[in-house]
Amino acid sequence: RWMFGGLAMLSLLTALAIALLVNDRRAAPSTSLASFGQVFRQRAAAWSVAMSVCHMSAQFSLFALVVPFLQTRFGVSPDQMSWALLVGGVSGVAGNLLAGRFGDRLGAPRSLQWSVIGMACGSCALLLPGAAWLGIAAYGFWSLSGMVFYAPQQKRLIALAPDLRNMLLAINASALYVGMSVGAAAGSQAWLYLGSWSLPAVALGFTGCSLATLALSRRAE
């Protein structure tokens, strides 16, 4: 209960920070059911939303079962697991912080490309069993790379369709939840029928799909 109370307070502070620090005060464009069709008629935007599904599927195919995976493949003990999750969480926060810098310096498309390539490298590292600290380090890098994705993705979506930005960002948020479900389902079935080693392989497959949808979106753009 204290955790949920803390989250409520942080949400209030975040709302106040946005009200005070965000300078964009332009009125949001009106939306309607027809806006959905307008979004998906723009092929670059539609492929970009598909990329969000693929990317989140890649993340949750491993993350949903990361505790038993690290225990089974790398021998991470219960005492070490808290540290492993801390490394993954701190790495994710670091990736989020780096995302803005990468997006400004490299541009959104290149930042997305490097995020996907980093996740692919992390997935390959997690395919190979080894010492516990190696598994934790690989998981941290994988988490960092994955979290670099979100800020550049939203920046690119807004640039692709400025007049439909609210609808497009809302659709993208829904796409992320679809990806969570797809990834967790795929990972659990892979574990059931193939074993723990298959989780990074499934993540790697979704990562390949993510890279392909980025290429298709860039071509349409």
Coordinates of C-alpha atoms in Angstrom, one line a residue:
R1 CA 0.0 0.0 0.0
W2 CA 2.9 2.4 0.7
M3 CA 4.2 1.6 -2.7
F4 CA 1.0 2.6 -4.4
G5 CA 0.8 5.7 -2.2
G6 CA 4.3 6.7 -3.3
L7 CA 3.4 6.1 -7.0
A8 CA 0.4 8.4 -6.6
M9 CA 2.5 11.2 -5.1
L10 CA 5.1 10.8 -7.9
S11 CA 2.3 11.0 -10.5
L12 CA 1.1 14.2 -8.9
L13 CA 4.7 15.7 -8.9
T14 CA 5.1 14.6 -12.5
A15 CA 1.9 16.3 -13.5
L16 CA 3.1 19.5 -11.8
A17 CA 6.5 19.3 -13.5
I18 CA 4.8 18.9 -16.9
A19 CA 2.5 21.9 -16.3
L20 CA 5.5 24.0 -15.2
L21 CA 8.2 22.9 -17.6
V22 CA 6.6 21.8 -20.9
N23 CA 6.4 24.9 -23.2
D24 CA 4.3 23.5 -26.0
R25 CA 0.8 25.1 -25.3
R26 CA -0.6 24.6 -28.8
A27 CA -4.2 23.3 -28.8
A28 CA -4.5 19.7 -29.6
P29 CA -6.3 18.8 -32.9
S30 CA -9.7 17.3 -32.7
T31 CA -9.9 13.5 -33.1
S32 CA -12.6 11.2 -34.5
L33 CA -13.1 7.6 -35.6
A34 CA -12.0 8.7 -39.1
S35 CA -8.7 9.7 -37.6
F36 CA -7.8 6.0 -37.2
G37 CA -8.1 5.5 -40.9
Q38 CA -6.0 8.6 -41.7
V39 CA -3.3 7.3 -39.4
F40 CA -3.1 3.9 -41.1
R41 CA -3.3 5.3 -44.6
Q42 CA 0.1 6.8 -43.9
R43 CA 2.3 3.8 -44.6
A44 CA 5.3 5.2 -42.8
A45 CA 3.3 5.8 -39.6
A46 CA 1.6 2.4 -39.9
W47 CA 4.9 0.5 -40.2
S48 CA 6.3 2.6 -37.3
V49 CA 3.4 1.5 -35.1
A50 CA 4.0 -2.1 -36.2
M51 CA 7.6 -1.6 -35.1
S52 CA 6.4 -0.7 -31.6
V53 CA 4.5 -4.0 -31.5
C54 CA 7.6 -6.0 -32.6
H55 CA 9.9 -4.2 -30.2
M56 CA 7.7 -4.7 -27.1
S57 CA 7.2 -8.3 -28.1
A58 CA 11.0 -8.7 -28.2
Q59 CA 11.3 -7.2 -24.7
F60 CA 8.5 -9.2 -23.0
S61 CA 9.3 -12.5 -24.6
L62 CA 12.3 -12.5 -22.2
F63 CA 11.3 -10.1 -19.5
A64 CA 8.1 -11.9 -18.5
L65 CA 10.2 -14.9 -17.4
V66 CA 13.5 -13.2 -16.7
V67 CA 13.8 -14.5 -13.1
P68 CA 13.6 -18.2 -13.9
F69 CA 15.6 -17.7 -17.1
L70 CA 18.5 -16.2 -15.2
Q71 CA 18.3 -18.9 -12.6
T72 CA 18.2 -21.7 -15.1
R73 CA 20.6 -20.5 -17.8
F74 CA 23.2 -18.6 -15.7
G75 CA 22.8 -20.1 -12.2
V76 CA 21.8 -16.8 -10.6
S77 CA 21.0 -17.6 -7.0
P78 CA 18.0 -16.2 -5.1
D79 CA 20.4 -13.9 -3.2
Q80 CA 21.8 -12.6 -6.4
M81 CA 18.4 -12.1 -8.1
S82 CA 17.7 -8.8 -6.4
W83 CA 20.9 -7.4 -7.7
A84 CA 20.2 -8.8 -11.2
L85 CA 16.8 -7.0 -11.2
L86 CA 18.4 -3.8 -9.8
V87 CA 21.0 -3.9 -12.6
G88 CA 18.2 -4.4 -15.2
G89 CA 16.1 -1.5 -13.7
V90 CA 19.0 1.0 -13.4
S91 CA 20.1 0.1 -16.9
G92 CA 16.6 0.7 -18.2
V93 CA 16.5 4.2 -16.5
A94 CA 19.9 4.9 -18.0
G95 CA 18.7 3.9 -21.5
N96 CA 15.7 6.3 -21.1
L97 CA 18.0 9.1 -20.1
L98 CA 20.3 8.4 -23.0
A99 CA 17.4 8.2 -25.5
G100 CA 16.9 11.9 -25.5
R101 CA 20.5 12.6 -26.1
F102 CA 20.8 10.0 -28.9
G103 CA 17.6 11.3 -30.5
D104 CA 18.9 14.9 -30.6
R105 CA 22.4 14.0 -31.7
L106 CA 21.8 11.1 -34.1
G107 CA 18.2 11.7 -35.1
A108 CA 15.3 9.5 -34.3
P109 CA 15.7 6.8 -37.1
R110 CA 19.4 6.2 -36.3
S111 CA 18.6 6.0 -32.6
L112 CA 15.9 3.4 -33.2
Q113 CA 18.3 1.4 -35.4
W114 CA 21.0 1.4 -32.7
S115 CA 18.5 0.5 -30.1
V116 CA 17.4 -2.6 -32.1
I117 CA 20.9 -3.6 -32.9
G118 CA 21.9 -3.3 -29.2
M119 CA 19.0 -5.5 -28.2
A120 CA 20.0 -8.1 -30.9
C121 CA 23.5 -8.1 -29.5
G122 CA 22.2 -8.5 -25.9
S123 CA 19.9 -11.4 -27.0
C124 CA 22.9 -13.1 -28.7
A125 CA 24.9 -12.8 -25.4
L126 CA 22.0 -14.2 -23.4
L127 CA 21.8 -17.2 -25.7
L128 CA 25.2 -18.5 -24.4
P129 CA 25.2 -19.8 -20.8
G130 CA 27.9 -18.7 -18.5
A131 CA 28.7 -17.4 -15.1
A132 CA 26.0 -15.5 -13.1
W133 CA 27.8 -12.2 -13.4
L134 CA 27.9 -12.6 -17.2
G135 CA 24.2 -13.2 -17.4
I136 CA 23.5 -10.2 -15.2
A137 CA 25.8 -8.0 -17.3
A138 CA 24.2 -9.2 -20.6
Y139 CA 20.7 -8.6 -19.1
G140 CA 21.7 -5.1 -18.1
F141 CA 23.0 -4.2 -21.6
W142 CA 19.9 -5.8 -23.1
S143 CA 17.6 -3.7 -20.9
L144 CA 19.6 -0.5 -21.6
S145 CA 19.4 -1.0 -25.3
G146 CA 15.7 -1.7 -25.2
M147 CA 14.8 1.4 -23.3
V148 CA 16.6 3.7 -25.7
F149 CA 13.7 2.9 -28.1
Y150 CA 10.8 4.8 -26.7
A151 CA 11.6 8.5 -26.8
P152 CA 13.0 8.5 -30.3
Q153 CA 10.0 6.4 -31.5
Q154 CA 7.6 9.0 -30.1
K155 CA 9.6 11.8 -31.6
R156 CA 9.6 10.1 -35.0
L157 CA 5.9 9.4 -34.9
I158 CA 5.1 13.1 -34.2
A159 CA 7.3 14.1 -37.1
L160 CA 5.6 11.7 -39.5
A161 CA 2.1 13.0 -38.8
P162 CA 2.1 16.3 -36.8
D163 CA -1.6 16.9 -37.4
L164 CA -2.5 13.5 -36.1
R165 CA 0.1 13.3 -33.3
N166 CA -2.4 12.8 -30.4
M167 CA -4.2 9.9 -32.2
L168 CA -0.9 8.4 -33.4
L169 CA 0.7 8.5 -29.9
A170 CA -2.5 6.9 -28.4
I171 CA -2.4 4.1 -31.1
N172 CA 1.3 3.6 -30.4
A173 CA 0.6 3.2 -26.7
S174 CA -2.0 0.6 -27.5
A175 CA 0.5 -1.1 -29.8
L176 CA 3.0 -1.4 -26.9
Y177 CA 0.4 -3.3 -24.8
V178 CA -0.4 -5.6 -27.7
G179 CA 3.4 -6.2 -27.9
M180 CA 3.5 -7.0 -24.2
S181 CA 0.8 -9.7 -24.6
V182 CA 2.3 -11.2 -27.8
G183 CA 5.8 -11.3 -26.4
A184 CA 4.8 -12.8 -23.1
A185 CA 2.6 -15.4 -24.8
A186 CA 5.4 -16.3 -27.3
G187 CA 8.0 -16.6 -24.6
S188 CA 5.9 -18.8 -22.3
Q189 CA 5.1 -21.2 -25.2
A190 CA 8.7 -21.3 -26.3
W191 CA 9.8 -22.1 -22.7
L192 CA 7.1 -24.8 -22.5
Y193 CA 8.0 -26.6 -25.7
L194 CA 11.7 -25.7 -26.3
G195 CA 13.2 -24.9 -22.9
S196 CA 14.7 -21.8 -21.3
W197 CA 17.4 -21.3 -24.0
S198 CA 14.7 -20.3 -26.5
L199 CA 13.7 -17.1 -24.8
P200 CA 16.6 -15.0 -26.2
A201 CA 16.0 -16.7 -29.6
V202 CA 12.4 -15.6 -29.6
A203 CA 13.5 -12.1 -28.6
L204 CA 16.0 -12.1 -31.4
G205 CA 13.3 -13.1 -33.9
F206 CA 11.1 -10.2 -32.8
T207 CA 14.1 -7.9 -32.9
G208 CA 14.6 -8.9 -36.6
C209 CA 11.0 -8.1 -37.3
S210 CA 11.4 -4.7 -35.5
L211 CA 14.4 -3.9 -37.8
A212 CA 12.4 -4.9 -40.9
T213 CA 9.4 -2.7 -40.0
L214 CA 11.8 0.2 -39.4
A215 CA 13.2 -0.3 -42.9
L216 CA 9.8 -0.5 -44.4
S217 CA 8.7 2.7 -42.6
R218 CA 11.8 4.5 -43.7
R219 CA 11.2 3.4 -47.3
A220 CA 7.6 4.6 -47.2
E221 CA 8.7 7.9 -45.6

